[in-house]
Structure formats: structure tokens, C-alpha cells
mmCIF file of C-alpha atoms in Angstrom:
data_model
loop_
_atom_site.group_PDB
_atom_site.id
_atom_site.type_symbol
_atom_site.label_atom_id
_atom_site.label_comp_id
_atom_site.label_asym_id
_atom_site.label_seq_id
_atom_site.Cartn_x
_atom_site.Cartn_y
_atom_site.Cartn_z
ATOM 1 C CA MET A 230 -0.246 0.278 0.272
ATOM 2 C CA ASN A 231 1.508 3.150 -0.969
ATOM 3 C CA LYS A 232 2.058 5.995 2.000
ATOM 4 C CA ILE A 233 -0.777 8.518 2.955
ATOM 5 C CA LYS A 234 -0.349 11.406 1.833
ATOM 6 C CA ILE A 235 -1.369 14.233 4.639
ATOM 7 C CA LEU A 236 -0.607 18.082 4.015
ATOM 8 C CA VAL A 237 -0.533 19.848 7.258
ATOM 9 C CA ASP A 238 -1.812 23.780 7.244
ATOM 10 C CA ALA A 239 0.943 25.016 9.658
ATOM 11 C CA HIS A 240 0.689 28.734 9.102
ATOM 12 C CA VAL A 241 0.468 28.975 13.186
ATOM 13 C CA PHE A 242 3.934 28.534 13.200
ATOM 14 C CA ASP A 243 4.471 31.466 11.572
ATOM 15 C CA GLY A 244 2.653 33.604 14.527
ATOM 16 C CA PHE A 245 2.236 33.917 18.416
ATOM 17 C CA HIS A 246 2.752 30.652 20.033
ATOM 18 C CA GLN A 247 -0.559 28.444 20.677
ATOM 19 C CA GLY A 248 -2.393 26.047 21.918
ATOM 20 C CA SER A 249 -2.541 24.320 18.047
ATOM 21 C CA ARG A 250 1.405 24.783 17.603
ATOM 22 C CA THR A 251 1.904 22.721 20.255
ATOM 23 C CA PHE A 252 -0.807 20.013 19.187
ATOM 24 C CA LEU A 253 0.426 20.126 15.777
ATOM 25 C CA LYS A 254 4.268 19.429 16.807
ATOM 26 C CA GLY A 255 3.493 17.169 19.520
ATOM 27 C CA LEU A 256 0.995 14.868 16.924
ATOM 28 C CA TYR A 257 3.066 14.880 13.784
ATOM 29 C CA ASN A 258 6.618 14.213 15.871
ATOM 30 C CA GLN A 259 5.046 11.245 16.668
ATOM 31 C CA LEU A 260 3.154 10.598 13.353
ATOM 32 C CA ALA A 261 6.158 11.201 11.652
ATOM 33 C CA LEU A 262 8.132 7.842 13.575
ATOM 34 C CA ASP A 263 5.522 5.862 11.694
ATOM 35 C CA ASN A 264 6.172 4.961 7.687
ATOM 36 C CA PHE A 265 2.548 4.782 6.927
ATOM 37 C CA PHE A 266 2.461 8.616 5.909
ATOM 38 C CA ASP A 267 3.958 11.246 4.268
ATOM 39 C CA ILE A 268 3.585 14.613 6.020
ATOM 40 C CA TYR A 269 3.443 17.691 3.929
ATOM 41 C CA ILE A 270 4.419 20.612 6.388
ATOM 42 C CA ALA A 271 3.126 24.004 4.688
ATOM 43 C CA ALA A 272 4.135 27.466 6.560
ATOM 44 C CA ASN A 273 5.714 30.665 5.615
ATOM 45 C CA ASN A 274 8.447 30.729 8.103
ATOM 46 C CA PHE A 275 10.844 27.582 7.278
ATOM 47 C CA GLU A 276 13.105 28.347 10.296
ATOM 48 C CA ASN A 277 10.132 28.661 12.566
ATOM 49 C CA VAL A 278 8.827 24.881 11.221
ATOM 50 C CA LYS A 279 12.399 23.428 11.413
ATOM 51 C CA ASN A 280 12.687 23.868 14.940
ATOM 52 C CA GLN A 281 10.189 22.541 16.033
ATOM 53 C CA PHE A 282 9.690 19.473 13.893
ATOM 54 C CA GLU A 283 12.005 16.412 13.963
ATOM 55 C CA PHE A 284 12.929 16.175 10.203
ATOM 56 C CA THR A 285 12.748 12.753 8.734
ATOM 57 C CA ASN A 286 12.672 11.077 5.463
ATOM 58 C CA ASN A 287 8.592 11.271 6.225
ATOM 59 C CA PHE A 288 8.272 15.306 6.448
ATOM 60 C CA LYS A 289 8.233 17.480 3.332
ATOM 61 C CA PHE A 290 8.365 20.913 3.926
ATOM 62 C CA ILE A 291 6.419 23.361 1.266
ATOM 63 C CA LYS A 292 6.926 27.512 1.645
ATOM 64 C CA LEU A 293 3.645 29.234 1.314
ATOM 65 C CA LYS A 294 3.756 32.393 -0.319
ATOM 66 C CA ASN A 295 0.611 34.178 0.908
ATOM 67 C CA LYS A 296 0.027 35.764 4.349
ATOM 68 C CA SER A 297 -3.506 36.495 3.689
ATOM 69 C CA LYS A 298 -5.992 33.876 5.266
ATOM 70 C CA LEU A 299 -8.152 34.417 1.862
ATOM 71 C CA LEU A 300 -5.366 33.780 -0.393
ATOM 72 C CA ARG A 301 -3.876 30.611 1.429
ATOM 73 C CA LEU A 302 -7.295 28.672 1.907
ATOM 74 C CA GLY A 303 -8.991 29.904 -1.185
ATOM 75 C CA VAL A 304 -6.125 29.386 -3.899
ATOM 76 C CA GLU A 305 -2.529 28.399 -2.785
ATOM 77 C CA ILE A 306 -3.456 25.213 -0.383
ATOM 78 C CA PRO A 307 -6.203 24.017 -3.145
ATOM 79 C CA TYR A 308 -3.311 23.953 -5.823
ATOM 80 C CA ILE A 309 -0.858 22.330 -3.340
ATOM 81 C CA ILE A 310 -3.273 19.731 -2.535
ATOM 82 C CA TRP A 311 -3.571 19.221 -6.568
ATOM 83 C CA LYS A 312 -0.240 19.593 -7.531
ATOM 84 C CA GLU A 313 1.250 16.795 -4.888
ATOM 85 C CA LYS A 314 -2.180 14.630 -5.011
ATOM 86 C CA ILE A 315 -2.548 14.877 -1.277
ATOM 87 C CA ASP A 316 -5.101 12.176 0.183
ATOM 88 C CA TYR A 317 -5.878 14.262 3.020
ATOM 89 C CA ALA A 318 -5.406 17.816 4.685
ATOM 90 C CA HIS A 319 -5.233 18.808 8.189
ATOM 91 C CA PHE A 320 -6.857 22.294 9.469
ATOM 92 C CA GLN A 321 -7.370 24.135 12.276
ATOM 93 C CA TYR A 322 -10.482 25.880 12.562
ATOM 94 C CA ILE A 323 -11.102 26.761 9.027
ATOM 95 C CA SER A 324 -10.461 24.777 5.800
ATOM 96 C CA PRO A 325 -10.772 25.904 2.392
ATOM 97 C CA ILE A 326 -13.902 26.230 0.713
ATOM 98 C CA VAL A 327 -12.620 24.090 -2.426
ATOM 99 C CA LYS A 328 -12.736 20.929 -1.415
ATOM 100 C CA ASN A 329 -10.401 18.599 -3.644
ATOM 101 C CA CYS A 330 -9.243 16.009 -1.194
ATOM 102 C CA LYS A 331 -10.188 14.356 2.314
ATOM 103 C CA PHE A 332 -10.560 17.418 5.303
ATOM 104 C CA ILE A 333 -9.742 16.746 8.519
ATOM 105 C CA LEU A 334 -10.639 19.792 10.892
ATOM 106 C CA THR A 335 -9.377 20.106 14.529
ATOM 107 C CA ILE A 336 -11.555 22.657 16.508
ATOM 108 C CA HIS A 337 -9.895 23.040 20.227
ATOM 109 C CA ASP A 338 -12.549 25.038 21.581
ATOM 110 C CA VAL A 339 -15.719 26.875 20.783
ATOM 111 C CA LEU A 340 -15.332 29.476 24.107
ATOM 112 C CA PHE A 341 -16.037 32.249 22.253
ATOM 113 C CA LEU A 342 -19.367 30.924 22.166
ATOM 114 C CA ASP A 343 -19.706 30.050 26.094
ATOM 115 C CA PHE A 344 -18.049 33.455 27.010
ATOM 116 C CA LYS A 345 -18.919 35.842 25.019
ATOM 117 C CA LYS A 346 -17.888 38.737 27.432
ATOM 118 C CA TYR A 347 -13.839 37.866 26.571
ATOM 119 C CA PHE A 348 -14.229 37.875 22.756
ATOM 120 C CA THR A 349 -14.825 40.728 20.281
ATOM 121 C CA TRP A 350 -18.269 40.864 18.237
ATOM 122 C CA LYS A 351 -15.940 40.210 14.868
ATOM 123 C CA TYR A 352 -14.116 37.435 16.454
ATOM 124 C CA ARG A 353 -17.327 35.770 17.385
ATOM 125 C CA GLN A 354 -18.884 35.962 13.840
ATOM 126 C CA LYS A 355 -16.211 32.863 13.076
ATOM 127 C CA LYS A 356 -18.791 30.568 14.111
ATOM 128 C CA TYR A 357 -20.219 30.766 10.748
ATOM 129 C CA LEU A 358 -17.136 29.561 9.051
ATOM 130 C CA PHE A 359 -16.266 26.813 11.802
ATOM 131 C CA CYS A 360 -19.865 25.483 11.087
ATOM 132 C CA ILE A 361 -19.229 25.597 7.505
ATOM 133 C CA SER A 362 -15.412 23.928 8.209
ATOM 134 C CA ALA A 363 -16.860 21.185 10.433
ATOM 135 C CA ARG A 364 -19.532 19.902 8.470
ATOM 136 C CA ASN A 365 -17.237 19.836 5.386
ATOM 137 C CA SER A 366 -14.597 17.834 6.860
ATOM 138 C CA ASP A 367 -14.237 14.363 6.682
ATOM 139 C CA ILE A 368 -12.575 13.838 10.215
ATOM 140 C CA LEU A 369 -13.895 16.214 13.054
ATOM 141 C CA THR A 370 -11.565 16.186 16.050
ATOM 142 C CA THR A 371 -11.272 18.051 19.245
ATOM 143 C CA VAL A 372 -9.198 17.654 22.418
ATOM 144 C CA SER A 373 -11.641 17.392 25.700
ATOM 145 C CA GLU A 374 -15.128 16.536 26.286
ATOM 146 C CA TYR A 375 -15.869 20.068 27.346
ATOM 147 C CA SER A 376 -15.067 21.305 23.798
ATOM 148 C CA ARG A 377 -16.688 18.397 22.448
ATOM 149 C CA ASP A 378 -20.170 19.339 23.690
ATOM 150 C CA SER A 379 -19.780 22.805 23.347
ATOM 151 C CA ILE A 380 -19.346 22.091 19.499
ATOM 152 C CA SER A 381 -22.229 19.705 19.364
ATOM 153 C CA GLN A 382 -24.052 22.019 20.988
ATOM 154 C CA HIS A 383 -23.755 25.162 19.120
ATOM 155 C CA MET A 384 -23.001 23.895 15.824
ATOM 156 C CA LYS A 385 -25.625 21.073 16.405
ATOM 157 C CA ILE A 386 -23.452 18.333 15.512
ATOM 158 C CA GLU A 387 -23.606 14.710 16.700
ATOM 159 C CA GLN A 388 -21.343 14.113 19.586
ATOM 160 C CA GLN A 389 -20.290 10.419 18.021
ATOM 161 C CA LYS A 390 -18.631 12.820 14.968
ATOM 162 C CA ILE A 391 -16.611 14.461 17.074
ATOM 163 C CA ASN A 392 -13.634 12.504 17.599
ATOM 164 C CA ILE A 393 -11.531 13.617 20.631
ATOM 165 C CA ILE A 394 -7.274 13.776 20.205
ATOM 166 C CA THR A 395 -6.011 15.136 23.112
ATOM 167 C CA GLN A 396 -2.917 17.104 23.718
ATOM 168 C CA GLY A 397 0.046 15.086 25.225
ATOM 169 C CA ILE A 398 3.203 15.948 27.228
ATOM 170 C CA ASP A 399 6.709 15.931 25.838
ATOM 171 C CA LYS A 400 9.055 13.452 27.403
ATOM 172 C CA ALA A 401 11.265 16.129 28.449
ATOM 173 C CA TYR A 402 8.975 16.668 31.339
ATOM 174 C CA PHE A 403 9.402 13.175 32.900
ATOM 175 C CA LEU A 404 13.245 12.940 32.329
ATOM 176 C CA ASN A 405 15.243 12.977 35.440
ATOM 177 C CA THR A 406 18.108 14.645 34.000
ATOM 178 C CA GLU A 407 17.640 17.688 36.511
ATOM 179 C CA ASN A 408 16.297 17.532 40.369
ATOM 180 C CA ARG A 409 14.305 19.997 42.018
ATOM 181 C CA GLU A 410 17.630 21.675 43.715
ATOM 182 C CA GLN A 411 19.363 21.937 40.444
ATOM 183 C CA ALA A 412 16.499 23.498 38.691
ATOM 184 C CA LYS A 413 15.967 26.072 41.389
ATOM 185 C CA LYS A 414 20.200 26.707 41.033
ATOM 186 C CA LYS A 415 19.723 27.415 37.379
ATOM 187 C CA ILE A 416 16.642 29.653 37.940
ATOM 188 C CA LYS A 417 18.079 31.673 40.519
ATOM 189 C CA LYS A 418 21.552 31.714 38.658
ATOM 190 C CA LYS A 419 19.803 32.802 35.235
ATOM 191 C CA TYR A 420 16.908 34.639 36.488
ATOM 192 C CA GLY A 421 17.662 35.698 39.862
ATOM 193 C CA LEU A 422 14.416 34.655 41.011
ATOM 194 C CA GLU A 423 13.699 32.425 43.755
ATOM 195 C CA ASN A 424 10.495 30.621 45.912
ATOM 196 C CA ILE A 425 8.548 31.134 42.669
ATOM 197 C CA ILE A 426 4.687 30.862 42.773
ATOM 198 C CA LEU A 427 4.270 30.428 38.733
ATOM 199 C CA TYR A 428 1.682 30.886 36.261
ATOM 200 C CA VAL A 429 2.263 29.986 32.652
ATOM 201 C CA SER A 430 -0.428 31.439 30.105
ATOM 202 C CA ARG A 431 -0.538 33.800 27.771
ATOM 203 C CA VAL A 432 -1.895 36.999 29.140
ATOM 204 C CA GLU A 433 -5.789 37.607 28.038
ATOM 205 C CA PRO A 434 -8.825 38.749 30.591
ATOM 206 C CA ARG A 435 -10.192 35.090 30.900
ATOM 207 C CA LYS A 436 -7.272 33.656 31.717
ATOM 208 C CA ASN A 437 -7.803 35.521 35.631
ATOM 209 C CA HIS A 438 -4.278 37.012 36.028
ATOM 210 C CA VAL A 439 -5.396 39.987 38.184
ATOM 211 C CA PHE A 440 -7.093 37.602 40.774
ATOM 212 C CA LEU A 441 -3.764 35.521 41.113
ATOM 213 C CA LEU A 442 -1.912 39.013 41.536
ATOM 214 C CA LYS A 443 -4.879 39.867 44.251
ATOM 215 C CA VAL A 444 -4.345 37.121 46.086
ATOM 216 C CA PHE A 445 -0.885 36.852 46.314
ATOM 217 C CA LEU A 446 -1.127 40.600 47.432
ATOM 218 C CA GLU A 447 -3.544 39.892 50.260
ATOM 219 C CA LEU A 448 -1.614 36.923 51.685
ATOM 220 C CA GLU A 449 1.384 39.035 51.495
ATOM 221 C CA LEU A 450 3.493 36.402 50.470
ATOM 222 C CA TRP A 451 6.097 38.534 49.459
ATOM 223 C CA LYS A 452 7.070 39.950 52.924
ATOM 224 C CA LYS A 453 7.747 35.929 53.258
ATOM 225 C CA GLY A 454 10.135 35.948 50.233
ATOM 226 C CA TYR A 455 7.942 34.546 47.866
ATOM 227 C CA SER A 456 8.160 35.401 44.117
ATOM 228 C CA LEU A 457 5.326 35.867 41.987
ATOM 229 C CA VAL A 458 6.189 34.871 38.262
ATOM 230 C CA PHE A 459 3.927 35.037 34.849
ATOM 231 C CA ILE A 460 5.491 33.558 31.902
ATOM 232 C CA GLY A 461 3.326 33.793 28.422
ATOM 233 C CA ASP A 462 3.013 36.350 25.886
ATOM 234 C CA LYS A 463 0.802 39.352 26.139
ATOM 235 C CA GLN A 464 -1.456 39.206 22.836
ATOM 236 C CA ALA A 465 -5.075 41.027 23.929
ATOM 237 C CA LEU A 466 -5.633 44.136 25.491
ATOM 238 C CA THR A 467 -5.493 43.588 29.398
ATOM 239 C CA MET A 468 -6.441 46.920 30.770
ATOM 240 C CA ASN A 469 -7.439 45.292 34.608
ATOM 241 C CA PHE A 470 -4.033 43.728 34.293
ATOM 242 C CA ASP A 471 -2.125 46.818 33.581
ATOM 243 C CA ALA A 472 -3.738 49.542 35.539
ATOM 244 C CA PHE A 473 -3.412 46.698 38.526
ATOM 245 C CA PHE A 474 -0.102 46.175 38.045
ATOM 246 C CA TYR A 475 1.395 50.048 37.379
ATOM 247 C CA LYS A 476 -0.792 51.218 40.556
ATOM 248 C CA LYS A 477 1.788 53.090 42.839
ATOM 249 C CA TYR A 478 0.304 51.521 45.781
ATOM 250 C CA PHE A 479 1.574 48.022 44.243
ATOM 251 C CA LYS A 480 4.331 47.221 47.047
ATOM 252 C CA ALA A 481 5.233 44.158 45.990
ATOM 253 C CA LYS A 482 6.110 45.173 42.512
ATOM 254 C CA SER A 483 9.835 43.878 43.178
ATOM 255 C CA PHE A 484 8.637 40.423 43.600
ATOM 256 C CA PHE A 485 6.395 40.396 40.665
ATOM 257 C CA HIS A 486 7.756 39.017 37.152
ATOM 258 C CA HIS A 487 6.337 38.822 34.133
ATOM 259 C CA LEU A 488 8.360 37.141 31.900
ATOM 260 C CA GLN A 489 7.569 36.324 27.682
ATOM 261 C CA ASN A 490 9.926 34.189 25.020
ATOM 262 C CA VAL A 491 11.355 31.831 27.700
ATOM 263 C CA PRO A 492 12.880 28.706 25.961
ATOM 264 C CA ASN A 493 11.449 25.520 26.187
ATOM 265 C CA ASN A 494 14.624 24.161 28.745
ATOM 266 C CA ASP A 495 14.280 26.918 30.949
ATOM 267 C CA LEU A 496 10.603 26.584 31.350
ATOM 268 C CA ILE A 497 11.028 23.037 32.330
ATOM 269 C CA SER A 498 13.125 24.443 35.140
ATOM 270 C CA PHE A 499 10.604 27.159 36.132
ATOM 271 C CA TYR A 500 8.359 24.212 36.486
ATOM 272 C CA ARG A 501 10.759 22.383 38.411
ATOM 273 C CA SER A 502 11.921 24.739 40.711
ATOM 274 C CA ALA A 503 8.754 26.346 41.252
ATOM 275 C CA GLU A 504 7.057 26.306 45.210
ATOM 276 C CA ILE A 505 3.549 26.074 43.663
ATOM 277 C CA ALA A 506 2.037 26.673 40.137
ATOM 278 C CA ILE A 507 -1.103 28.140 40.193
ATOM 279 C CA TYR A 508 -3.839 28.394 37.126
ATOM 280 C CA PRO A 509 -6.709 30.376 37.651
ATOM 281 C CA SER A 510 -8.110 30.420 34.386
ATOM 282 C CA ILE A 511 -11.934 31.164 34.384
ATOM 283 C CA ALA A 512 -12.571 29.361 30.654
ATOM 284 C CA GLU A 513 -10.112 26.483 28.970
ATOM 285 C CA GLY A 514 -10.768 24.455 26.277
ATOM 286 C CA PHE A 515 -8.069 21.725 27.374
ATOM 287 C CA GLY A 516 -5.393 23.126 29.547
ATOM 288 C CA LEU A 517 -1.823 22.279 28.691
ATOM 289 C CA PRO A 518 0.321 23.850 31.882
ATOM 290 C CA PRO A 519 -1.328 22.162 34.545
ATOM 291 C CA LEU A 520 -0.374 18.768 33.287
ATOM 292 C CA GLU A 521 3.228 19.967 32.446
ATOM 293 C CA SER A 522 3.793 21.082 36.337
ATOM 294 C CA GLY A 523 2.142 18.201 37.236
ATOM 295 C CA ALA A 524 4.295 15.969 35.420
ATOM 296 C CA VAL A 525 7.492 17.328 36.552
ATOM 297 C CA GLN A 526 6.321 16.875 40.442
ATOM 298 C CA THR A 527 5.528 20.301 41.125
ATOM 299 C CA GLU A 528 2.860 20.872 43.669
ATOM 300 C CA THR A 529 -0.312 22.245 41.130
ATOM 301 C CA LEU A 530 -3.551 24.050 41.823
ATOM 302 C CA LEU A 531 -6.190 24.842 39.342
ATOM 303 C CA SER A 532 -9.547 26.131 38.619
ATOM 304 C CA ASP A 533 -12.581 23.634 38.991
ATOM 305 C CA THR A 534 -13.990 24.970 35.366
ATOM 306 C CA THR A 535 -14.500 23.963 31.792
ATOM 307 C CA SER A 536 -11.782 21.184 30.381
ATOM 308 C CA LEU A 537 -9.629 21.661 33.627
ATOM 309 C CA SER A 538 -12.402 19.930 35.703
ATOM 310 C CA GLU A 539 -11.641 17.144 33.835
ATOM 311 C CA PHE A 540 -8.149 16.556 35.199
ATOM 312 C CA THR A 541 -10.028 14.862 38.308
ATOM 313 C CA PHE A 542 -6.885 13.065 39.456
ATOM 314 C CA PHE A 543 -5.414 16.765 41.066
ATOM 315 C CA GLU A 544 -8.100 15.862 43.969
ATOM 316 C CA GLY A 545 -7.989 18.285 46.673
ATOM 317 C CA ARG A 546 -5.873 20.746 44.313
ATOM 318 C CA PHE A 547 -8.900 22.550 42.828
ATOM 319 C CA PHE A 548 -10.665 25.616 43.396
ATOM 320 C CA SER A 549 -13.156 28.142 42.420
ATOM 321 C CA PRO A 550 -11.470 31.052 39.954
ATOM 322 C CA ASN A 551 -13.832 33.357 41.607
ATOM 323 C CA ASP A 552 -13.179 32.620 44.883
ATOM 324 C CA LYS A 553 -9.787 34.234 46.574
ATOM 325 C CA ASN A 554 -10.579 32.548 49.823
ATOM 326 C CA SER A 555 -10.945 29.197 48.850
ATOM 327 C CA LEU A 556 -7.356 29.858 46.696
ATOM 328 C CA LYS A 557 -5.704 31.279 49.518
ATOM 329 C CA SER A 558 -6.556 28.240 51.770
ATOM 330 C CA LYS A 559 -5.285 25.815 49.217
ATOM 331 C CA ILE A 560 -1.858 28.321 49.034
ATOM 332 C CA LEU A 561 -1.120 27.913 52.508
ATOM 333 C CA ALA A 562 -1.986 24.272 53.026
ATOM 334 C CA ILE A 563 0.814 23.538 50.435
ATOM 335 C CA LEU A 564 3.225 26.105 52.042
ATOM 336 C CA GLU A 565 2.114 24.172 55.278
ATOM 337 C CA LYS A 566 3.093 21.022 53.474
ATOM 338 C CA LYS A 567 -0.418 19.788 54.439
ATOM 339 C CA ASN A 568 -1.952 16.900 52.483
ATOM 340 C CA GLN A 569 -3.178 17.626 49.463
ATOM 341 C CA GLY A 570 -5.083 14.032 47.922
ATOM 342 C CA LYS A 571 -3.094 11.994 45.811
ATOM 343 C CA SER A 572 0.811 12.891 46.114
ATOM 344 C CA ILE A 573 2.109 14.797 43.175
ATOM 345 C CA LYS A 574 4.234 12.016 42.230
ATOM 346 C CA GLU A 575 1.287 9.511 41.931
ATOM 347 C CA ILE A 576 -0.665 12.378 39.456
ATOM 348 C CA SER A 577 2.551 12.434 37.220
ATOM 349 C CA THR A 578 2.299 8.813 36.925
ATOM 350 C CA ILE A 579 -0.799 9.285 35.943
ATOM 351 C CA ILE A 580 -0.707 12.085 33.547
ATOM 352 C CA GLU A 581 2.653 10.270 31.671
ATOM 353 C CA LYS A 582 0.213 7.276 30.836
ATOM 354 C CA LYS A 583 -2.857 9.103 29.944
ATOM 355 C CA TYR A 584 -1.364 12.196 28.230
ATOM 356 C CA SER A 585 1.406 10.599 25.662
ATOM 357 C CA TRP A 586 1.936 11.632 21.861
ATOM 358 C CA ARG A 587 2.158 8.202 21.109
ATOM 359 C CA ARG A 588 -1.195 7.166 22.313
ATOM 360 C CA SER A 589 -2.770 10.451 20.562
ATOM 361 C CA ALA A 590 -1.046 9.590 17.466
ATOM 362 C CA GLU A 591 -2.228 6.283 17.516
ATOM 363 C CA GLU A 592 -5.669 7.100 18.134
ATOM 364 C CA PHE A 593 -5.693 9.651 14.907
ATOM 365 C CA LYS A 594 -3.798 7.073 12.731
ATOM 366 C CA GLN A 595 -7.151 4.904 13.757
ATOM 367 C CA LEU A 596 -9.215 7.537 12.453
ATOM 368 C CA ILE A 597 -7.542 7.756 9.045
ATOM 369 C CA LEU A 598 -7.565 4.329 8.391
ATOM 370 C CA ASN A 599 -11.343 3.977 9.485
ATOM 371 C CA ASN A 600 -12.017 6.685 7.022
ATOM 372 C CA ILE A 601 -9.920 5.972 3.992
ATOM 373 C CA ASN A 602 -12.350 3.198 2.222
ATOM 374 C CA ASN A 603 -15.207 6.245 3.172
ATOM 375 C CA PRO A 604 -16.435 8.403 0.211
ATOM 376 C CA PRO A 605 -15.732 11.836 0.826
ATOM 377 C CA GLY A 606 -17.895 13.935 3.286
ATOM 378 C CA SER A 607 -19.678 10.650 4.518
#
């Protein structure tokens, strides 16, 4: 049997970091180990792509000429599909109207429909393109039960037609190449930071950064030598975050740090060195960072909303993202070494078994094999 040709629309690697990049990187690096596929990665910036994919004979790079979404989806990608005789093309959220091969579509979430106040009216109009693309796909996937339920409800698609392919955790998070003390020394030497309370997430209102800032201040943790560290790009207007941070009465300013563009090796060290990793997000379609901090066996607290509530193995470590007292009590319990439920070592073991890219890639491959003899659009 000839190899199945898959074209991956990887234009997300031309922009800022987001969950769909992590998803494509992990899924296709694993899938490329299987000689069953020829994988064509289409993007503008080859330098970004080659730093993310472990290129083998099963990978081919195609440089996109157009940065315009309309030209990319309307003209260039359909032409590439025709020229290279592609069997499947994989898109995130939106696919071309012209369909000259089978389409795989991944919709990571539709939070803009469940939490409208955090998204502009213009952004919410994408619903119609998402719906058309979903109904035009041969294989439709998402990343969590919460997202599947929301897509089904808002787009009137039967749940059994929506397949869950979760994100995995990179093996680097489970390797014992650096212990906690080594990570602490590295972060203190390179960044001058210690006794870290960590939040990894890009900054936007639904991520609830100000809530954590207020809790940090009200507990006066800086007086005990703790530093609050946010790691993540600032992509959206965050007036409440900026206004709060820059107020003159923010006495803990010297103990608060917001870092962007942290290399992945350093990010893993930040996770390992943190006293606590906290995730107060109000809305998530999946929520990778809590799994990453749990994987390296760092004490982790997370909100009990949307897809985060599916991580039930974090029992005893959930809090309401609207209840400061709930989070305060959880923070103090960890700092005072009080039992939170399962040990963090047990949680790491569960994460390693449940969220592997090998497992996700195998499930993804099986979807394709089950579909390959079906007529397009069935």
C-alpha cells in the first residue's frame, strides 16, 4: 500500500505561540515515526518550522507564498493539494471552501460562544466559518470532552461525529536529567528568582491573572520571600492587568515578574523549581500547563471550570476562580506541607500514562484508517 499523503496547514507557526502549535508539533513528530505517512508541512517561515519538527524522510516542507488567509485557503492550498496529489489535508478551525481531497479539521474550542464577554463581536462571527468547515470535514476532532460538548451544542453536530484527540506531554517533562534543587540553582543564577509561585499562560482577560495578583498581595507572600512569576505572551488588550500592575500602591512590585519568550528548557526548569504552580483561568478548551507542572511533580492548583475540571486526578487541588478565600486556603495548605490528596508523584504517573503523544498519534492514525475507504464527506 502506498503511503498516505497528509498536508498540514501549519501557518500557526508563522505567528505567536498558541495551543494549536503545540498540538501539531507533538502529533506530527510522533506520526512521522510511522512509515505509513508522507507529511507535508505548509508554512511561510521555514526557520520556525524546522526548529519545531524533527525532520525525517517522512516530512516534506512546502513554503507558502501568501500570508493572506483568503489567498492561502482559497487558492494556494487547493493548488498544493492538486499538485502533490494529497490524500488528506489537516486544518485548525477553518478549512478551504474548495475541496479536492479529504479534510481533517481540529476545532480546539469554541470558548467565544460559551464566554462571549471575553471576545469581540467580530471574533464571534467566526462561528459561521467554523460551522461550514466542520460540516465539510471528513474527520472532525477536538481536544477535550468539554470542547466536544460545546461544539455539539453550538454547531448542532452529533457528538459521535466529534473525535477527541488530546494533547500529549513532551517526554522531556518526565526525564530525570535535572532534579528540583538543580532547577532552583539554575533559575536563581540565570533569572535571579527563587521561592517562585508560577503561572504559565498568555495574558488575556479570561486567564484571570489579576485574580492571582490580588491573592498574592492579600496573603502578603512577598514578605515571606516568595516571588510571583507569570510566563507567557501578552496578546490581547489587558487593561485590568496593566492598571493593577502599574498602580503606585503595588508594594510587592519587586517580587512580581512577567516573562515572555522563555526557552522551553528554561520553562521546564521554572516548572521544576516552583514552590507552587497555579492556574486560575476561567475558561480553557484543554489546559496544557497544569499537566506540565504536574508531570514534573510540582505542587499544582487549578480552577474547577470548563476542561480543567476533567483532570480529576488533581483531587483536593481545585479552587473556584471567583473565590479568593478558596485559593488562599489551598496555597497556605501547600506552603505548610499539608496533605492535598494524591501525592504529586502519583499524579505525574497518571499524566504520563494518559497524555502521551504516542497514544494520541495512534488514535489519530486509526481515525484515518477507519475513514480511508469512505467516500468524501460521509
